[in-house]
CSV table of C-alpha atoms in Angstrom, one decimal:
chain,number,residue,atom,x,y,z
A,1,MET,CA,19.7,34.7,8.4
A,2,THR,CA,16.2,35.5,9.7
A,3,GLU,CA,13.4,37.0,7.6
A,4,GLN,CA,10.2,38.5,9.1
A,5,TYR,CA,6.9,38.7,7.4
A,6,ASP,CA,3.2,39.0,8.3
A,7,MET,CA,2.5,35.8,6.4
A,8,VAL,CA,4.8,33.0,5.1
A,9,VAL,CA,3.4,30.7,2.4
A,10,VAL,CA,5.2,27.4,1.6
A,11,GLY,CA,4.6,26.3,-1.9
A,12,ALA,CA,3.9,28.3,-5.1
A,13,GLY,CA,1.0,26.2,-6.4
A,14,THR,CA,-2.6,27.3,-6.9
A,15,SER,CA,-3.6,27.6,-3.3
A,16,GLY,CA,-0.4,29.2,-2.2
A,17,CYS,CA,-0.5,31.9,-4.9
A,18,TYR,CA,-4.1,32.7,-4.3
A,19,ALA,CA,-3.6,33.0,-0.6
A,20,ALA,CA,-0.6,35.2,-1.0
A,21,ALA,CA,-2.2,37.4,-3.6
A,22,THR,CA,-5.3,37.9,-1.4
A,23,VAL,CA,-3.3,39.1,1.6
A,24,ALA,CA,-0.5,41.0,-0.3
A,25,ARG,CA,-3.0,43.1,-2.2
A,26,GLU,CA,-4.2,44.5,1.2
A,27,GLY,CA,-0.7,45.8,1.9
A,28,TYR,CA,0.6,43.0,4.2
A,29,ASP,CA,4.2,41.6,3.9
A,30,VAL,CA,3.9,38.2,2.3
A,31,VAL,CA,6.5,35.8,1.0
A,32,ILE,CA,6.1,32.5,-0.9
A,33,VAL,CA,8.9,30.1,-0.2
A,34,GLU,CA,9.3,27.6,-3.1
A,35,ARG,CA,11.7,24.7,-3.3
A,36,LYS,CA,12.0,24.8,-7.1
A,37,THR,CA,14.1,27.2,-9.0
A,38,GLU,CA,12.5,30.3,-10.6
A,39,GLU,CA,12.6,28.6,-14.0
A,40,GLU,CA,11.0,25.4,-12.7
A,41,ALA,CA,8.4,27.0,-10.4
A,42,GLY,CA,4.9,26.2,-11.6
A,43,HIS,CA,6.0,23.0,-13.3
A,44,ILE,CA,3.6,20.5,-11.6
A,45,ALA,CA,2.3,17.1,-12.6
A,46,CYS,CA,-1.3,17.5,-13.4
A,47,GLY,CA,-4.0,16.1,-15.7
A,48,ASP,CA,-4.4,19.7,-17.0
A,49,ALA,CA,-8.2,19.5,-16.9
A,50,LEU,CA,-9.9,22.5,-15.2
A,51,LYS,CA,-13.4,22.2,-14.0
A,52,GLY,CA,-15.1,25.5,-13.0
A,53,ALA,CA,-13.0,27.5,-15.4
A,54,ASP,CA,-15.7,30.2,-15.5
A,55,ALA,CA,-15.3,31.1,-11.8
A,56,PHE,CA,-12.0,32.0,-10.2
A,57,PRO,CA,-11.2,34.2,-7.2
A,58,GLU,CA,-10.6,37.8,-8.0
A,59,ALA,CA,-7.2,38.1,-6.3
A,60,ILE,CA,-5.6,36.8,-9.5
A,61,PRO,CA,-8.1,37.9,-12.2
A,62,LYS,CA,-9.2,35.2,-14.7
A,63,GLU,CA,-7.9,37.3,-17.6
A,64,LYS,CA,-4.4,36.9,-16.3
A,65,ILE,CA,-4.5,33.1,-16.4
A,66,GLN,CA,-6.8,32.6,-19.4
A,67,PRO,CA,-4.0,32.5,-22.0
A,68,ALA,CA,-2.9,29.2,-20.4
A,69,PHE,CA,-6.3,27.7,-21.4
A,70,THR,CA,-5.4,25.7,-24.5
A,71,ASN,CA,-8.7,23.9,-25.2
A,72,THR,CA,-12.1,25.3,-24.1
A,73,ASP,CA,-14.1,23.1,-26.4
A,74,VAL,CA,-14.2,20.1,-24.1
A,75,ASP,CA,-17.7,19.5,-22.7
A,76,HIS,CA,-17.9,15.8,-21.6
A,77,GLY,CA,-16.1,12.8,-20.3
A,78,ARG,CA,-15.6,9.7,-22.5
A,79,PHE,CA,-15.4,6.6,-20.3
A,80,GLU,CA,-13.9,3.6,-22.2
A,81,ILE,CA,-14.9,0.2,-20.8
A,82,PRO,CA,-13.1,-2.4,-22.9
A,83,LYS,CA,-14.4,-5.5,-21.0
A,84,GLU,CA,-18.0,-4.4,-21.9
A,85,ASP,CA,-17.1,-3.1,-25.3
A,86,THR,CA,-18.8,0.1,-24.3
A,87,VAL,CA,-18.0,3.8,-24.4
A,88,LEU,CA,-19.9,6.1,-22.0
A,89,GLU,CA,-20.3,9.8,-23.1
A,90,ILE,CA,-21.0,11.6,-19.8
A,91,PRO,CA,-21.7,15.4,-19.9
A,92,VAL,CA,-19.7,17.6,-17.6
A,93,PRO,CA,-21.7,20.4,-16.0
A,94,GLY,CA,-20.2,23.9,-15.9
A,95,GLU,CA,-17.4,25.4,-17.9
A,96,LEU,CA,-14.5,23.0,-18.6
A,97,ALA,CA,-11.1,23.7,-20.1
A,98,VAL,CA,-7.8,21.9,-20.6
A,99,ILE,CA,-4.7,24.0,-19.8
A,100,ASP,CA,-1.0,24.1,-20.2
A,101,ARG,CA,-0.2,23.6,-16.5
A,102,TRP,CA,3.3,25.0,-16.6
A,103,GLU,CA,2.1,28.2,-18.4
A,104,TYR,CA,-0.8,28.4,-15.9
A,105,GLY,CA,1.8,28.0,-13.0
A,106,ARG,CA,3.9,30.9,-14.4
A,107,ARG,CA,0.8,33.1,-14.7
A,108,ILE,CA,-0.5,32.6,-11.1
A,109,ILE,CA,3.0,33.2,-9.8
A,110,GLN,CA,3.1,36.5,-11.8
A,111,GLY,CA,-0.4,37.3,-10.5
A,112,ALA,CA,0.8,36.9,-6.9
A,113,LYS,CA,3.8,39.1,-7.6
A,114,ASP,CA,1.6,41.7,-9.2
A,115,ALA,CA,-0.4,41.7,-6.0
A,116,GLY,CA,2.7,42.4,-4.0
A,117,ALA,CA,4.0,39.0,-2.8
A,118,GLU,CA,7.7,38.2,-2.7
A,119,PHE,CA,9.1,34.9,-3.9
A,120,HIS,CA,12.1,33.1,-2.5
A,121,TYR,CA,13.0,30.2,-4.9
A,122,ASP,CA,15.3,27.3,-4.5
A,123,THR,CA,14.6,27.2,-0.7
A,124,VAL,CA,13.9,23.9,0.9
A,125,VAL,CA,11.9,24.1,4.1
A,126,GLN,CA,13.0,21.5,6.7
A,127,ASP,CA,11.3,22.5,10.0
A,128,VAL,CA,8.5,24.4,11.6
A,129,THR,CA,9.0,26.7,14.5
A,130,GLN,CA,6.6,27.1,17.4
A,131,ASP,CA,6.5,29.1,20.7
A,132,ASP,CA,6.0,27.6,24.1
A,133,GLY,CA,2.2,27.8,23.8
A,134,GLY,CA,2.3,25.8,20.5
A,135,ARG,CA,1.6,28.7,18.2
A,136,VAL,CA,3.4,28.2,14.8
A,137,THR,CA,5.8,31.1,14.4
A,138,GLY,CA,7.5,30.3,11.1
A,139,VAL,CA,9.7,27.8,9.2
A,140,ARG,CA,13.4,27.0,8.9
A,141,GLY,CA,15.1,25.8,5.7
A,142,LYS,CA,18.1,26.0,3.4
A,143,HIS,CA,18.9,28.2,0.4
A,144,ASN,CA,22.1,27.7,-1.4
A,145,GLY,CA,23.4,25.6,1.5
A,146,GLU,CA,22.8,28.4,4.0
A,147,VAL,CA,20.2,28.1,6.8
A,148,VAL,CA,17.4,30.6,6.6
A,149,GLU,CA,14.6,31.2,9.1
A,150,TYR,CA,11.3,32.9,8.4
A,151,GLU,CA,9.3,34.4,11.2
A,152,SER,CA,5.6,35.3,10.7
A,153,GLU,CA,2.3,35.8,12.4
A,154,LEU,CA,0.7,33.2,10.2
A,155,LEU,CA,2.1,30.2,8.2
A,156,ILE,CA,0.2,28.9,5.1
A,157,ASP,CA,0.9,25.3,4.3
A,158,ALA,CA,0.6,25.0,0.6
A,159,ALA,CA,3.3,22.4,0.3
A,160,GLY,CA,1.1,19.7,-1.3
A,161,ALA,CA,0.0,16.2,-0.5
A,162,LEU,CA,1.6,14.6,2.6
A,163,SER,CA,3.2,17.9,3.5
A,164,LEU,CA,6.4,17.8,5.5
A,165,LEU,CA,5.2,20.8,7.5
A,166,GLN,CA,2.5,18.7,9.1
A,167,ASP,CA,5.1,16.1,10.1
A,168,LYS,CA,7.2,18.8,11.8
A,169,THR,CA,4.4,20.6,13.6
A,170,ASP,CA,3.2,19.7,17.1
A,171,PHE,CA,-0.6,19.7,16.8
A,172,SER,CA,-1.3,18.2,20.3
A,173,ASN,CA,-3.0,21.4,21.4
A,174,ALA,CA,-5.1,21.7,18.2
A,175,THR,CA,-8.0,20.0,16.5
A,176,PHE,CA,-5.9,19.9,13.2
A,177,ASP,CA,-6.7,16.6,11.4
A,178,THR,CA,-3.8,14.2,11.8
A,179,ASN,CA,-5.7,11.1,10.7
A,180,VAL,CA,-3.7,10.9,7.5
A,181,THR,CA,-2.2,7.8,5.9
A,182,TYR,CA,-0.8,6.7,2.6
A,183,SER,CA,-3.9,4.7,1.8
A,184,GLN,CA,-5.8,7.9,1.4
A,185,PHE,CA,-3.6,9.2,-1.4
A,186,CYS,CA,-2.9,8.4,-5.0
A,187,SER,CA,0.2,8.7,-7.1
A,188,ALA,CA,-0.1,10.1,-10.6
A,189,TYR,CA,2.2,10.0,-13.6
A,190,ARG,CA,1.7,11.9,-16.8
A,191,GLU,CA,3.3,12.5,-20.2
A,192,VAL,CA,2.6,15.3,-22.6
A,193,ILE,CA,2.7,13.8,-26.1
A,194,HIS,CA,2.4,15.2,-29.5
A,195,VAL,CA,0.7,13.5,-32.5
A,196,ASP,CA,0.8,14.5,-36.1
A,197,GLU,CA,-2.9,13.9,-36.9
A,198,PRO,CA,-5.7,15.5,-34.7
A,199,VAL,CA,-7.5,13.0,-32.4
A,200,GLU,CA,-11.2,12.5,-33.0
A,201,TRP,CA,-12.1,13.1,-29.3
A,202,ASP,CA,-10.6,16.6,-28.8
A,203,ASP,CA,-13.8,17.7,-27.2
A,204,ALA,CA,-13.7,15.1,-24.4
A,205,LEU,CA,-11.8,14.0,-21.4
A,206,VAL,CA,-11.0,10.3,-21.9
A,207,PHE,CA,-10.9,7.9,-19.0
A,208,LYS,CA,-10.1,4.1,-19.0
A,209,PRO,CA,-9.6,1.6,-16.2
A,210,THR,CA,-6.3,-0.2,-15.9
A,211,ASP,CA,-6.2,-4.0,-15.6
A,212,ARG,CA,-6.0,-3.5,-11.8
A,213,ALA,CA,-8.8,-1.9,-9.9
A,214,ALA,CA,-6.4,0.5,-8.2
A,215,GLY,CA,-5.7,2.5,-11.3
A,216,TYR,CA,-7.1,4.4,-14.2
A,217,LEU,CA,-5.7,6.0,-17.4
A,218,TRP,CA,-6.6,9.4,-18.8
A,219,TYR,CA,-6.1,11.2,-22.1
A,220,PHE,CA,-6.9,14.9,-21.9
A,221,PRO,CA,-6.5,16.9,-25.2
A,222,ARG,CA,-4.6,20.2,-24.6
A,223,THR,CA,-5.1,20.7,-28.3
A,224,SER,CA,-6.2,18.2,-31.0
A,225,THR,CA,-2.6,17.2,-31.4
A,226,GLU,CA,-1.1,17.7,-27.9
A,227,ILE,CA,-2.4,15.2,-25.3
A,228,ASN,CA,-1.9,14.9,-21.6
A,229,ALA,CA,-1.7,11.1,-21.2
A,230,GLY,CA,-1.5,9.8,-17.6
A,231,LEU,CA,-2.6,7.5,-14.9
A,232,GLY,CA,-3.5,7.5,-11.3
A,233,PHE,CA,-3.0,4.7,-8.8
A,234,GLN,CA,-3.3,4.1,-5.1
A,235,MET,CA,-0.1,4.6,-3.1
A,236,ASN,CA,0.1,0.9,-2.1
A,237,GLU,CA,0.4,-0.2,-5.7
A,238,GLU,CA,3.7,-0.8,-7.6
A,239,PRO,CA,4.2,2.4,-9.6
A,240,MET,CA,6.4,1.1,-12.4
A,241,LYS,CA,4.1,-1.8,-13.1
A,242,LEU,CA,1.1,0.6,-13.6
A,243,VAL,CA,3.2,3.0,-15.6
A,244,GLU,CA,3.8,0.1,-18.0
A,245,ASP,CA,0.0,-0.2,-18.3
A,246,LEU,CA,0.0,3.3,-19.7
A,247,LYS,CA,2.8,2.7,-22.1
A,248,VAL,CA,1.2,-0.5,-23.4
A,249,ASP,CA,-2.1,1.4,-24.0
A,250,LEU,CA,-0.3,4.2,-25.8
A,251,ARG,CA,1.4,1.7,-28.1
A,252,ASN,CA,-1.9,-0.1,-28.8
A,253,ARG,CA,-3.9,3.1,-29.7
A,254,PRO,CA,-3.7,3.9,-33.5
A,255,GLU,CA,-4.1,7.6,-32.9
A,256,PHE,CA,-0.8,7.7,-31.0
A,257,LYS,CA,1.3,6.0,-33.6
A,258,GLY,CA,4.6,7.9,-34.0
A,259,ALA,CA,3.8,10.2,-31.1
A,260,THR,CA,6.6,12.1,-29.4
A,261,VAL,CA,6.9,12.7,-25.7
A,262,GLU,CA,7.4,16.4,-24.8
A,263,ASP,CA,7.4,16.2,-21.0
A,264,LYS,CA,7.2,13.6,-18.1
A,265,LEU,CA,6.3,14.2,-14.5
A,266,GLY,CA,4.8,12.5,-11.5
A,267,ALA,CA,3.2,13.6,-8.2
A,268,ALA,CA,1.0,12.5,-5.3
A,269,LEU,CA,-2.5,13.8,-4.7
A,270,PRO,CA,-5.2,13.2,-2.0
A,271,THR,CA,-8.2,10.9,-2.9
A,272,ARG,CA,-9.9,11.4,0.5
A,273,ARG,CA,-12.3,13.7,2.2
A,274,PRO,CA,-11.1,17.2,3.2
A,275,TYR,CA,-9.3,17.5,6.5
A,276,ASP,CA,-11.8,17.7,9.4
A,277,SER,CA,-9.8,20.8,10.5
A,278,ALA,CA,-7.0,22.5,8.6
A,279,VAL,CA,-6.2,25.2,11.1
A,280,ALA,CA,-4.1,25.5,14.3
A,281,SER,CA,-2.7,28.5,16.1
A,282,GLY,CA,-0.7,30.4,13.5
A,283,PHE,CA,-1.2,27.8,10.9
A,284,ILE,CA,-3.6,27.1,7.9
A,285,ALA,CA,-3.3,24.2,5.4
A,286,VAL,CA,-4.7,24.8,1.9
A,287,GLY,CA,-5.1,22.8,-1.3
A,288,ASP,CA,-3.6,19.3,-1.6
A,289,ALA,CA,-2.1,19.8,1.9
A,290,ALA,CA,-5.6,19.8,3.3
A,291,GLY,CA,-7.3,17.3,1.0
A,292,HIS,CA,-9.0,19.8,-1.2
A,293,VAL,CA,-9.3,17.6,-4.2
A,294,ASN,CA,-12.4,15.9,-5.8
A,295,PRO,CA,-11.7,12.3,-4.7
A,296,THR,CA,-13.4,10.7,-7.7
A,297,THR,CA,-11.8,12.8,-10.5
A,298,GLY,CA,-8.6,14.1,-8.9
A,299,GLY,CA,-9.6,17.6,-9.9
A,300,GLY,CA,-8.2,20.2,-7.5
A,301,ILE,CA,-7.3,23.5,-9.2
A,302,ALA,CA,-10.6,25.4,-8.6
A,303,GLY,CA,-10.9,24.1,-5.1
A,304,ALA,CA,-7.3,25.1,-4.3
A,305,ALA,CA,-7.9,28.6,-5.7
A,306,TYR,CA,-10.9,29.1,-3.4
A,307,ALA,CA,-9.1,27.5,-0.4
A,308,GLY,CA,-6.4,30.0,-1.0
A,309,LYS,CA,-8.9,32.9,-1.1
A,310,TYR,CA,-10.6,31.8,2.1
A,311,ALA,CA,-7.3,31.3,3.9
A,312,GLY,CA,-6.2,34.7,2.8
A,313,GLU,CA,-9.4,36.4,3.8
A,314,GLN,CA,-9.2,34.7,7.2
A,315,ALA,CA,-5.6,35.8,7.6
A,316,ILE,CA,-6.6,39.4,7.0
A,317,GLU,CA,-9.3,39.2,9.7
A,318,ALA,CA,-6.8,37.6,12.1
A,319,PHE,CA,-4.2,40.4,11.4
A,320,GLU,CA,-6.8,43.1,12.0
A,321,SER,CA,-7.8,41.6,15.3
A,322,SER,CA,-4.3,40.6,16.3
A,323,ASP,CA,-5.5,37.1,16.9
A,324,VAL,CA,-4.2,34.1,15.0
A,325,SER,CA,-5.5,31.4,17.4
A,326,GLU,CA,-7.3,28.3,16.2
A,327,GLN,CA,-10.6,29.9,17.3
A,328,ALA,CA,-9.9,33.0,15.2
A,329,LEU,CA,-9.1,31.0,12.1
A,330,TRP,CA,-11.9,28.5,12.4
A,331,GLN,CA,-14.3,30.2,10.0
A,332,TYR,CA,-11.9,29.1,7.2
A,333,ASN,CA,-12.9,25.5,7.9
A,334,GLN,CA,-16.5,26.4,7.8
A,335,ARG,CA,-16.2,28.2,4.4
A,336,VAL,CA,-14.4,25.3,2.9
A,337,MET,CA,-16.9,22.8,4.1
A,338,ASP,CA,-19.8,25.0,2.9
A,339,HIS,CA,-18.3,25.5,-0.6
A,340,PHE,CA,-17.0,22.1,-1.6
A,341,GLY,CA,-16.0,20.1,1.5
A,342,ALA,CA,-19.4,18.5,2.1
A,343,ARG,CA,-19.6,17.5,-1.6
A,344,TYR,CA,-16.1,16.0,-1.6
A,345,ALA,CA,-16.9,14.0,1.6
A,346,GLY,CA,-19.9,12.6,-0.1
A,347,LEU,CA,-17.9,11.7,-3.2
A,348,ASP,CA,-15.3,9.9,-1.0
A,349,ILE,CA,-18.0,7.4,0.0
A,350,TYR,CA,-18.2,6.3,-3.7
A,351,ASN,CA,-14.4,5.9,-3.7
A,352,ILE,CA,-14.7,3.6,-0.7
A,353,PHE,CA,-17.5,1.6,-2.4
A,354,THR,CA,-15.2,1.0,-5.4
A,355,THR,CA,-12.4,-0.5,-3.3
A,356,ALA,CA,-14.7,-3.4,-2.4
A,357,VAL,CA,-15.8,-4.2,-6.0
A,358,GLU,CA,-14.0,-6.1,-8.8
A,359,VAL,CA,-13.1,-3.8,-11.6
A,360,ASP,CA,-14.9,-5.8,-14.2
A,361,ASP,CA,-18.1,-5.8,-12.2
A,362,LEU,CA,-17.8,-2.1,-11.5
A,363,MET,CA,-17.3,-1.3,-15.2
A,364,GLY,CA,-20.2,-3.5,-16.2
A,365,MET,CA,-22.5,-1.8,-13.8
A,366,LEU,CA,-21.4,1.7,-14.9
A,367,GLY,CA,-22.1,0.8,-18.5
A,368,ALA,CA,-25.7,0.0,-17.5
A,369,LEU,CA,-26.4,3.2,-15.5
A,370,PRO,CA,-28.0,6.4,-17.0
A,371,THR,CA,-25.2,8.7,-18.0
A,372,GLU,CA,-26.8,11.9,-17.0
A,373,LYS,CA,-27.2,10.6,-13.4
A,374,LEU,CA,-23.6,9.4,-13.4
A,375,SER,CA,-22.5,12.9,-14.3
A,376,GLU,CA,-24.6,14.4,-11.5
A,377,ALA,CA,-23.2,12.0,-8.9
A,378,LEU,CA,-19.7,12.3,-10.2
A,379,TYR,CA,-19.5,16.1,-9.6
A,380,SER,CA,-22.1,16.8,-6.9
A,381,GLY,CA,-21.7,13.7,-4.7
A,382,SER,CA,-25.4,12.7,-5.2
A,383,ALA,CA,-28.1,12.3,-7.8
A,384,ASN,CA,-31.9,12.4,-7.8
A,385,ILE,CA,-33.4,9.3,-9.5
A,386,GLY,CA,-37.1,9.0,-10.0
A,387,TRP,CA,-39.0,5.8,-9.8
A,388,LYS,CA,-39.5,5.5,-13.6
A,389,LEU,CA,-35.8,5.8,-14.1
A,390,LYS,CA,-35.1,3.3,-11.3
A,391,PHE,CA,-37.3,0.8,-13.0
A,392,GLN,CA,-35.7,1.3,-16.4
A,393,THR,CA,-32.2,1.0,-14.8
A,394,ALA,CA,-33.2,-2.2,-13.1
A,395,ILE,CA,-34.1,-3.7,-16.5
A,396,ASP,CA,-31.0,-2.4,-18.2
A,397,ALA,CA,-28.7,-3.5,-15.4
A,398,ARG,CA,-30.4,-6.9,-14.6
A,399,ASP,CA,-27.0,-8.7,-14.8
A,400,HIS,CA,-25.7,-6.4,-12.0
A,401,TRP,CA,-28.8,-5.9,-9.8
A,402,ARG,CA,-27.0,-6.9,-6.6
A,403,LEU,CA,-24.2,-4.4,-7.2
A,404,ILE,CA,-26.8,-1.8,-8.2
A,405,TYR,CA,-28.6,-2.4,-4.9
A,406,ASP,CA,-25.4,-2.0,-2.9
A,407,LEU,CA,-24.7,1.2,-4.8
A,408,TYR,CA,-28.2,2.5,-4.0
A,409,LYS,CA,-27.6,1.9,-0.3
A,410,THR,CA,-24.2,3.6,-0.6
A,411,LYS,CA,-25.8,6.6,-2.3
A,412,LYS,CA,-28.2,7.0,0.7
A,413,LEU,CA,-25.2,6.9,3.0
A,414,ALA,CA,-23.4,9.5,0.9
A,415,ASP,CA,-26.4,11.7,1.1
A,416,ASP,CA,-26.4,11.3,4.9
A,417,ILE,CA,-22.7,12.3,5.0
A,418,ILE,CA,-23.3,15.4,2.9
A,419,ASP,CA,-26.2,16.4,5.2
A,420,HIS,CA,-24.0,15.9,8.2
A,421,TYR,CA,-21.3,18.1,6.8
A,422,ASP,CA,-23.9,20.8,6.2
A,423,HIS,CA,-24.0,20.9,10.1
A,424,TYR,CA,-20.2,21.4,10.5
A,425,PRO,CA,-19.5,23.0,13.9
A,426,THR,CA,-19.1,26.8,14.2
A,427,ASP,CA,-16.5,26.4,16.9
A,428,PRO,CA,-13.6,24.0,17.4
A,429,ARG,CA,-15.1,22.9,20.7
A,430,GLY,CA,-18.0,21.3,18.8
A,431,LEU,CA,-15.7,19.2,16.5
A,432,PRO,CA,-15.4,16.0,18.7
A,433,ALA,CA,-19.1,15.6,18.9
A,434,TRP,CA,-19.6,16.2,15.2
A,435,GLN,CA,-16.8,13.7,14.4
A,436,GLU,CA,-18.4,11.1,16.6
A,437,VAL,CA,-21.6,11.2,14.6
A,438,ARG,CA,-19.7,11.3,11.3
A,439,ASP,CA,-17.7,8.3,12.3
A,440,ASP,CA,-20.8,6.3,13.2
A,441,LEU,CA,-22.1,7.1,9.7
A,442,MET,CA,-18.7,5.9,8.3
A,443,ASP,CA,-19.1,2.6,10.2
A,444,SER,CA,-22.3,2.1,8.3
A,445,VAL,CA,-20.5,2.8,5.0
A,446,TYR,CA,-17.9,0.1,5.8
A,447,GLU,CA,-20.6,-2.4,6.9
A,448,THR,CA,-22.6,-1.8,3.7
A,449,THR,CA,-19.8,-1.8,1.2
A,450,GLY,CA,-17.6,-4.4,2.8
A,451,ALA,CA,-14.6,-2.1,2.3
A,452,SER,CA,-11.7,-1.9,4.7
A,453,PRO,CA,-11.8,1.2,6.9
A,454,LYS,CA,-10.1,4.2,5.2
A,455,TYR,CA,-9.7,6.5,8.3
């Protein structure tokens, strides 16, 4: 069986739904192919924290998803550092909310349907089709044991981290970023738990390091009695050993005594810079499938929504000009880099820095730094620190001065990276020269931090 559409989207997550809604509302034939059943679609492992809740693309109006916002009183991060007997209260700029991710997932699916997109559930994509010139022409998969093929002018890869579609596509004639390895990704596991008594920190996102540098725990209050409790860890770590760290911490926290588990789920997510290029002829990758996640916090909902919007708007331009070449789709890359890509690339430098530091030293240093500047760096990728504050920090962090100095040098390199991303090429032919300069900057990052190369 062969289905024909203007645009095929693989994956019914945030980026896929926003891309589909953006294009379908203009009258084009759009289908979202989703591997899960209709009942399970939208059920995705997530920390449930939504940064930038005040600004969402108009293709799915905010009022349609707002009922999934279960806690809009959160306004700061609470960083627990047991080895230093310290708790850092770090403000979070902008509007913040904790959501019911499954309810949110249902609502964005309905929003895409309302815009005119079709949904084909319980369909597992297994291959990508291309013509003799390398243009992607669709996908092939199975539904109820039957082979089904989708033909389209444009394929949107919203299939998530380490997308199978990218393994099945020949990118030899494109600049699409294939420099992708497991070391650039994180696994996450979370449980939604219910407690009888309200927690005292229902206005905060709680973070805590695991005993291993590769992981961290989180406790995000959906409500004062319903908590998203989870952890993230690098893909090269033993998942079950780290999941046990979460269970031990839950047992040792008095506020979780007698808690009941309502849901369990795991997933992978990118903790890397955005793909250098996420387009090829007839193909655009969005959201987790293109590295559109804040690499320090794992937050990806707002970025995915805007990536979907930009991909959809680029698709409309391509359809109107009857040109879905890499060149015609390139502006999508530019818009992503301009909106959040440069910032995420800068934040990735701090991730690299942490891989070369012992967790106890890192936590001790963080406990000595000014919280408002930590907040600024955590979300913008950089922070402006005056000389007076530098002097005071040097006094407060005298036991960690060497590490502070290394962090200061790393900050300068992160600033250089952000500045370089501000000059992202306007044409795919300029990408190799741009990458060469960026890679020279990355060599300086590895030399300064002592970290192993990530890319």
